[in-house]
Coordinates of C-alpha atoms and ligand atoms in Angstrom, one line a residue:
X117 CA 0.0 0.0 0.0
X118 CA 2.8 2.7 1.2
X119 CA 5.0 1.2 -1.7
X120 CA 2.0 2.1 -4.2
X121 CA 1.6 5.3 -2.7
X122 CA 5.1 6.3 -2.9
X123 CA 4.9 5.3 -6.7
X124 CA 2.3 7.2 -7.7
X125 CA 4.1 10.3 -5.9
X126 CA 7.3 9.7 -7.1
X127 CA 6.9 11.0 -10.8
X128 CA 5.5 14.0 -9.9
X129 CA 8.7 14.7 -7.8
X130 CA 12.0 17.0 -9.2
X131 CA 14.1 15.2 -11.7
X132 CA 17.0 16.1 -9.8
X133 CA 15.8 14.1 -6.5
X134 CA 14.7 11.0 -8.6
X135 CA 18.3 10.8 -9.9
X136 CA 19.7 10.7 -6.6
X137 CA 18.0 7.4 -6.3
X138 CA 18.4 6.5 -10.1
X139 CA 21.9 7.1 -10.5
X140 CA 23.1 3.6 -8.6
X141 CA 20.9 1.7 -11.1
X142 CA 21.8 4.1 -14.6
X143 CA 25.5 4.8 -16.0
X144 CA 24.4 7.7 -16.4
X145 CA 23.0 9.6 -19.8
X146 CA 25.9 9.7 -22.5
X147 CA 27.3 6.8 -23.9
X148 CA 30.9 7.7 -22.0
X149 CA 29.0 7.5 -18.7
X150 CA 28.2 4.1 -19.9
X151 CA 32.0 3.4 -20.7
X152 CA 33.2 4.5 -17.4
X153 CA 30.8 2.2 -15.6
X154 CA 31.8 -0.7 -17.9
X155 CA 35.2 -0.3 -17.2
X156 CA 35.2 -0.4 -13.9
X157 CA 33.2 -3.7 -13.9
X158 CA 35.4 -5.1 -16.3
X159 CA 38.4 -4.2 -14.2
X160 CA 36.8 -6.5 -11.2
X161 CA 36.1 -9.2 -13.6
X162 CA 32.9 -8.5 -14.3
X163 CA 31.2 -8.8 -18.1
X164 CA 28.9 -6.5 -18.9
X165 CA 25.3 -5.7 -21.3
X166 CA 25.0 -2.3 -22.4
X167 CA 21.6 -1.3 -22.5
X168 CA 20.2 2.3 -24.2
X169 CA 17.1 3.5 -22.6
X170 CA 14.1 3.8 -24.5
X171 CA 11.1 1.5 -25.1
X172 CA 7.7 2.4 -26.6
X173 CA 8.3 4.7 -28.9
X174 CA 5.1 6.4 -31.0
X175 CA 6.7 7.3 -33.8
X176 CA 9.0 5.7 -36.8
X177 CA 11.7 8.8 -36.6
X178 CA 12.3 7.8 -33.1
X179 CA 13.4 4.4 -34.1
X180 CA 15.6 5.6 -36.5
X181 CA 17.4 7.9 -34.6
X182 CA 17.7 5.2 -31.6
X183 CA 19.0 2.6 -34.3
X184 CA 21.8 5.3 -35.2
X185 CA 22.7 5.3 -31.6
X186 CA 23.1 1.6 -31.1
X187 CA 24.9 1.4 -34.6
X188 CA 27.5 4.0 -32.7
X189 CA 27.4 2.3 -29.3
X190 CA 28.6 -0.7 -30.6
X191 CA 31.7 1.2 -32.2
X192 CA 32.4 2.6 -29.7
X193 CA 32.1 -0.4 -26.8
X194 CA 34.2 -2.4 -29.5
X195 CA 37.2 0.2 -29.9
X196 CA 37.3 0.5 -26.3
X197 CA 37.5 -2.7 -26.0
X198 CA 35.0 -2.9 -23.3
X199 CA 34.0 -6.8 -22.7
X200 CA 30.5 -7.1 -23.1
X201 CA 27.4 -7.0 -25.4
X202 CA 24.6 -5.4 -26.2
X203 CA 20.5 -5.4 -24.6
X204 CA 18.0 -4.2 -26.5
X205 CA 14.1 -3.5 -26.4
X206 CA 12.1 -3.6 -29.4
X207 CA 9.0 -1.7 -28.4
X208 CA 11.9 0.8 -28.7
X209 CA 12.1 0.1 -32.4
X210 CA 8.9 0.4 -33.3
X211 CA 7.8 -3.1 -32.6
X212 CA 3.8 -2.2 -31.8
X213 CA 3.6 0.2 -34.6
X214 CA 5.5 -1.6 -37.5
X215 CA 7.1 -5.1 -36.8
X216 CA 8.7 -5.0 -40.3
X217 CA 10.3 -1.2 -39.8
X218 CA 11.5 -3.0 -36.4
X219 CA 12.9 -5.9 -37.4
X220 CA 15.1 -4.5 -40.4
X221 CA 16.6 -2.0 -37.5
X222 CA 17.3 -4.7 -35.2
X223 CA 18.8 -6.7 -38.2
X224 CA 20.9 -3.7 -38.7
X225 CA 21.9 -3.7 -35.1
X226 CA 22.5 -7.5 -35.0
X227 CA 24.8 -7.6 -38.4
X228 CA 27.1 -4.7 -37.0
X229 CA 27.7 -6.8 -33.6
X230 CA 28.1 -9.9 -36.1
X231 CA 31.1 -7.4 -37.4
X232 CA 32.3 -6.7 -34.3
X233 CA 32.3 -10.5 -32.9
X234 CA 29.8 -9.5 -30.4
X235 CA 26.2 -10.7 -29.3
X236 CA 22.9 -8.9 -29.0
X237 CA 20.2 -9.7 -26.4
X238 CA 16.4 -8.9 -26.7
X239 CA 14.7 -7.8 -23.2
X240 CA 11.3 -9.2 -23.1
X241 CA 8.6 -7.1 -22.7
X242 CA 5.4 -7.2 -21.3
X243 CA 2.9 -9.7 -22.6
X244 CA 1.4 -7.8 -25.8
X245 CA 5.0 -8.1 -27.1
X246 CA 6.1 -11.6 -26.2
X247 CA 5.2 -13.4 -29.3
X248 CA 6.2 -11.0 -32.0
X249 CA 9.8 -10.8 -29.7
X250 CA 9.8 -14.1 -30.3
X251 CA 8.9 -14.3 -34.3
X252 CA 11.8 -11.8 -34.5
X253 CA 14.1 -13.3 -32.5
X254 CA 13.7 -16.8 -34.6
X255 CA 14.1 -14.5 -37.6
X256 CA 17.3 -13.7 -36.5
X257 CA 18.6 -16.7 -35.6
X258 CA 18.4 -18.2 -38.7
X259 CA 20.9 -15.3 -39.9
X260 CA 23.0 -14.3 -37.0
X261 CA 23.3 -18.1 -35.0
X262 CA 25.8 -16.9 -32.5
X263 CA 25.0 -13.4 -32.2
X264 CA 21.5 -13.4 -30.7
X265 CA 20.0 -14.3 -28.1
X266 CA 16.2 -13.7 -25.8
X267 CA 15.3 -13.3 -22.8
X268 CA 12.3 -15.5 -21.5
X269 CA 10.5 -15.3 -18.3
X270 CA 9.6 -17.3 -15.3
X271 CA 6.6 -16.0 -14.1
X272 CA 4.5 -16.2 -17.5
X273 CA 2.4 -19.7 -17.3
X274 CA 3.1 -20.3 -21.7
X275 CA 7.4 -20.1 -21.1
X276 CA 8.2 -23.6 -20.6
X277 CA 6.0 -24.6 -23.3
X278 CA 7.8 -21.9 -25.5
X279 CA 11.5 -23.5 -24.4
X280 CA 10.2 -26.4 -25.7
X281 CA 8.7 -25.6 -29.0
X282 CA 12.2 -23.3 -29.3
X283 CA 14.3 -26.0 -28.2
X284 CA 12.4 -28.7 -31.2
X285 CA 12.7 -25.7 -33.8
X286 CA 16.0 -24.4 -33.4
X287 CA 18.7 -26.2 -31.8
X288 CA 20.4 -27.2 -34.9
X289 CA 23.8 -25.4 -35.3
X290 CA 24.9 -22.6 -32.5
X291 CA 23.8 -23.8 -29.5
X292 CA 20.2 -21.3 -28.2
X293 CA 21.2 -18.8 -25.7
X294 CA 18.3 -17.4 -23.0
X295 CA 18.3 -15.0 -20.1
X296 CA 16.0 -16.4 -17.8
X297 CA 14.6 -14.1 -15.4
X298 CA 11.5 -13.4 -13.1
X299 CA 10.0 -10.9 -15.4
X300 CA 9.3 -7.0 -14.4
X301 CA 5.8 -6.2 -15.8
X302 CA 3.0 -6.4 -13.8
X303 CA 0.4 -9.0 -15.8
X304 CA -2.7 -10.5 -15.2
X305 CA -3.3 -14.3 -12.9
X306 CA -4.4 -15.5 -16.3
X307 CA -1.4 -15.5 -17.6
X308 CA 1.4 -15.6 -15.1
X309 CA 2.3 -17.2 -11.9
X310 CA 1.7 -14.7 -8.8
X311 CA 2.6 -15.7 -5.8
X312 CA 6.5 -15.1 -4.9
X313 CA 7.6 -18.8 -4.0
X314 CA 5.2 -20.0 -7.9
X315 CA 7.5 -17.8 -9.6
X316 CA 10.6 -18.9 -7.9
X317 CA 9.9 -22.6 -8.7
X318 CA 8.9 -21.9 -12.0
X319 CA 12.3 -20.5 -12.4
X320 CA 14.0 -23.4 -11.3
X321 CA 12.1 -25.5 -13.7
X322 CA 12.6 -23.7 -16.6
X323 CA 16.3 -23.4 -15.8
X324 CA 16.2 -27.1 -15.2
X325 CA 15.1 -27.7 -18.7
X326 CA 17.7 -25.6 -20.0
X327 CA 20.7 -27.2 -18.4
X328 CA 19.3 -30.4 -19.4
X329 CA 18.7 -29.1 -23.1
X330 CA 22.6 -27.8 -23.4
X331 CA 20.8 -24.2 -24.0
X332 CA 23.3 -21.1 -23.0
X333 CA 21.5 -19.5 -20.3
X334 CA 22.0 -16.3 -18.3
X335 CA 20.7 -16.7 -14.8
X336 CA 19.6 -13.1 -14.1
X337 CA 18.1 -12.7 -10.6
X338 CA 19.4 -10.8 -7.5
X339 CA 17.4 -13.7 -5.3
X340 CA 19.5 -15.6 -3.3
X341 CA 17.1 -18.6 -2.5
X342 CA 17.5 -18.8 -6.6
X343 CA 21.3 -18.4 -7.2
X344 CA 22.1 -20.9 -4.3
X345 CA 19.2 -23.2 -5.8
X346 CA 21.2 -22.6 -9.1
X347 CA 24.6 -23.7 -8.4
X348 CA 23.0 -26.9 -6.8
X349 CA 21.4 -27.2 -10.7
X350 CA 25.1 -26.7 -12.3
X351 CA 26.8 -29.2 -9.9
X352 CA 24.1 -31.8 -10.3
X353 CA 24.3 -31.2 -14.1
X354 CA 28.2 -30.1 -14.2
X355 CA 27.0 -27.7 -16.8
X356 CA 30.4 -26.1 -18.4
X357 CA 31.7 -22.6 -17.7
X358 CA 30.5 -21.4 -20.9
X359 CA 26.8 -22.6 -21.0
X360 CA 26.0 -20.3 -18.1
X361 CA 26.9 -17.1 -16.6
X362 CA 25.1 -15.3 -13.5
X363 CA 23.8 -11.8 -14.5
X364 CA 22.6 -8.9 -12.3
X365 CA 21.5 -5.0 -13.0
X366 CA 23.6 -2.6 -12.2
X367 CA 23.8 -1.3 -8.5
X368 CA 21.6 -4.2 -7.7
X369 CA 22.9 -6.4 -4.5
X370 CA 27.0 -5.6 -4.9
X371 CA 27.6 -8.2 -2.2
X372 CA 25.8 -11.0 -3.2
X373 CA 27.3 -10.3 -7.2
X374 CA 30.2 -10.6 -5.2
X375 CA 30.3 -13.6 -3.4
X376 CA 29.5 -15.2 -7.0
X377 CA 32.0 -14.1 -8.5
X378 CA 34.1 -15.2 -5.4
X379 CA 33.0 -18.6 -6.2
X380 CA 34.6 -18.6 -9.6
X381 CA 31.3 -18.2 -11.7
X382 CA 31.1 -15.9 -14.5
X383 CA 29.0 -12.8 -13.6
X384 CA 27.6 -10.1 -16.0
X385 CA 25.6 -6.8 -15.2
X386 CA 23.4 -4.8 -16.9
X387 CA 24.4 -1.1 -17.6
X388 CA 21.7 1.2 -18.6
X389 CA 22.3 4.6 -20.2
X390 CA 20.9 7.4 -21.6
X391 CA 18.9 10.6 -21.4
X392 CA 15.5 8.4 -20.9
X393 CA 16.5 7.4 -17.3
X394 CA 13.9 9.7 -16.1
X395 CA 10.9 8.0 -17.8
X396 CA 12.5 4.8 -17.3
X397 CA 12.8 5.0 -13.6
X398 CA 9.3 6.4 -13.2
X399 CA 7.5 3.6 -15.3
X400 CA 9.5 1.2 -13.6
X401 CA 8.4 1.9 -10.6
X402 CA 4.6 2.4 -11.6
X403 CA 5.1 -0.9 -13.1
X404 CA 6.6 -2.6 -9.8
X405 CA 5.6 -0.4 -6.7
X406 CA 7.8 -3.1 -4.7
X407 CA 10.5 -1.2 -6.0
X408 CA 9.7 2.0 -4.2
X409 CA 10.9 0.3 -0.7
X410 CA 14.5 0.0 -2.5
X411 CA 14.0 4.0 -3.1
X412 CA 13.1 5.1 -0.2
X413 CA 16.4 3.2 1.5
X414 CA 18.4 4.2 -1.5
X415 CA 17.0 8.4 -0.8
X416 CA 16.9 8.2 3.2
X417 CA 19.4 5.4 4.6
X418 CA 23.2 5.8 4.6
X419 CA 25.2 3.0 2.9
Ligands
FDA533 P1 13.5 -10.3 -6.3 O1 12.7 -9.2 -6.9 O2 12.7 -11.1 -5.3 O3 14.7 -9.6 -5.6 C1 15.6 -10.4 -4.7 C2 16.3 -9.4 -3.8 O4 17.1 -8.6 -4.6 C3 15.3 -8.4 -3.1 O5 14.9 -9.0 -1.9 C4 16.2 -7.2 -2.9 O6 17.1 -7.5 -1.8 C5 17.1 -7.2 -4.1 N1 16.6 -6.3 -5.2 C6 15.9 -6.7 -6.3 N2 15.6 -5.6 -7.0 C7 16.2 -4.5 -6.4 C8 16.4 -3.2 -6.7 N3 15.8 -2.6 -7.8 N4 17.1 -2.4 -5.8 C9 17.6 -2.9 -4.7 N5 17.6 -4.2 -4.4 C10 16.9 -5.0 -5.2 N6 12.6 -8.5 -16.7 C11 11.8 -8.5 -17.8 O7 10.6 -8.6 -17.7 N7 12.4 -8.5 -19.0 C12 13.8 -8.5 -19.2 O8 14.2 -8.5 -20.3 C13 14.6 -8.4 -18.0 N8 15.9 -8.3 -18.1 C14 16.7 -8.4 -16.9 C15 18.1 -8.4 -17.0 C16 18.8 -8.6 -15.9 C17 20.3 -8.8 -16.0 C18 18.2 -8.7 -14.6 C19 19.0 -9.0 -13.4 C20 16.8 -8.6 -14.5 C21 16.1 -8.4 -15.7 N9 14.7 -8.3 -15.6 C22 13.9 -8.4 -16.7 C23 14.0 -8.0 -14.3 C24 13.6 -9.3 -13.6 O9 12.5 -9.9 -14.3 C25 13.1 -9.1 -12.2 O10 12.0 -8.2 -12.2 C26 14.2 -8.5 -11.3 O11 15.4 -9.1 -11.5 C27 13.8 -8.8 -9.8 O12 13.7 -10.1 -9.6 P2 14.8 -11.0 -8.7 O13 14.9 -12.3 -9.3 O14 16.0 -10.2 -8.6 O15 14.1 -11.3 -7.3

């Protein structure tokens, strides 16, 4: 109730007091703020994705222009030679207003981090977007095998049966590559698990099939009941070093990224930029008012 509250308040609040909050979660908003970040995580080991904020946009020119950007971001992550790759969200190419328009930036995106030896990973979205992410992302496997990969989520009650259909359909040549995560948007009982510990096993399930499958997964979650649940999964299954790596947001649990990385595990953390943050944060946090607890510590508590 307070946590809705505080949601609905937030947003009307001054930019510059939302970004005292939103500045451990965003790089900041230039693409060198994004550089400096990645740097530094590279430096303690740590891989990262670069993300460019942005989703939803309501007209074509706005896909273009955030195309452009990507095009540059990946030169300039590559001549840096920052390790990492590249997150994307398709709503922010136009996906609910022209999948074709979308899909023919993306493949422009895709084929210049095929140039640069690098990977590109599509976000899911909320529910009106899963299965055209999908179509696209098949799309561009059959072009770009190594170089993409999706993102599918726990909570939704139709993922494992996706995994499966995805797993039948495409495993032939480079091995599938998934970020399996909880999942952010807030959707109805009818179509997604709701209560905490249903999602959690959910997870474990789907990440079960995915060891067992030989798919590439990125275990992205910041729960600790699920990363220790995890490791258990890639002992039992002695899943290789590179068919897995852990993967956390940015400013999201240091300690526990940590103690993973500690543990020899490959971690890598997502790094979102750009002069959106403002919009981001705020629909975020309309989206999940659990959130606003985090916000609150992050504004009022030291350390
Ligand atoms: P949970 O929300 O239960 O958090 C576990 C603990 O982590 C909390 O108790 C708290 O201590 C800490 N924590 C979590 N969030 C925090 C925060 N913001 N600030 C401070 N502490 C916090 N979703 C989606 O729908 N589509 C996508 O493409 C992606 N992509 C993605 C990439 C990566 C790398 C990550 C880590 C996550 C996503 N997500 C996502 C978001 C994901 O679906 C989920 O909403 C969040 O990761 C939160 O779920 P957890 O598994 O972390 O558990």
């Amino acid at each position: 109730m307070i946590n809705r509250l505080i949601a609905q308040v937030l947003p009307y609040m001054p930019e510059k007091l939302i970004w005292q909050f939103s500045k451990r979660y965003i790089a900041g908003e230039t693409i060198d703020s994004g550089i400096e970040v990645s740097r530094k995580l590279n430096d303690d080991g740590i891989d990262v994705t670069i993300d460019l904020l942005g989703e939803f946009i309501t007209n074509l020119e706005q896909a273009e222009a955030y195309k452009n950007s990507y095009l540059e971001i990946i030169e300039r992550f590559t001549s840096e030679k920052i390790r990492g790759n590249f997150s994307l969200k398709p709503s922010m190419f136009g996906l609910l207003i022209d999948t074709e328009v979308c899909y023919m930036h993306i493949r422009q995106i895709v084929q210049k981090a095929q140039e640069c030896n690098s990977f590109v990973r599509i976000d899911m979205e909320d529910s009106q977007c899963v299965d055209e992410e999908i179509k696209l992302f098949k799309r561009l496997k059959k072009e770009f095998s190594g170089h993409i990969g999706l993102v599918v989520q726990a909570y939704l009650r139709r993922t494992m049966n996706d995994l499966t259909h995805l797993n039948h359909e495409m495993s032939n040549g480079h091995p599938l590559n998934f970020r399996l995560c909880k999942g952010i948007y807030v959707e109805p009982k009818e179509i997604a698990y709701k209560e905490y510990q249903s999602v959690r096993d959910h997870y474990l399930e789907d990440l079960d099939y995915m060891f067992r499958h030989k798919i590439a997964v990125g275990i992205a979650t910041h729960d600790k009941y699920l990363v220790d649940k995890a490791i258990e999964l890639i002992n039992k299954y002695q899943v290789p070093k590179e068919m897995y790596e852990f993967q956390m947001l940015h400013g999201v649990t240091p300690e526990l990224r940590q103690s993973i990385v500690d543990q020899g595990h490959r971690m890598r953390v997502y790094v979102p930029f750009g002069k959106e943050w403002f919009g981001y944060s705020t629909r975020r946090l309309k989206e999940n008012p659990k959130i606003a607890s985090h916000i609150i510590n992050a504004l009022f508590c030291k350390g």
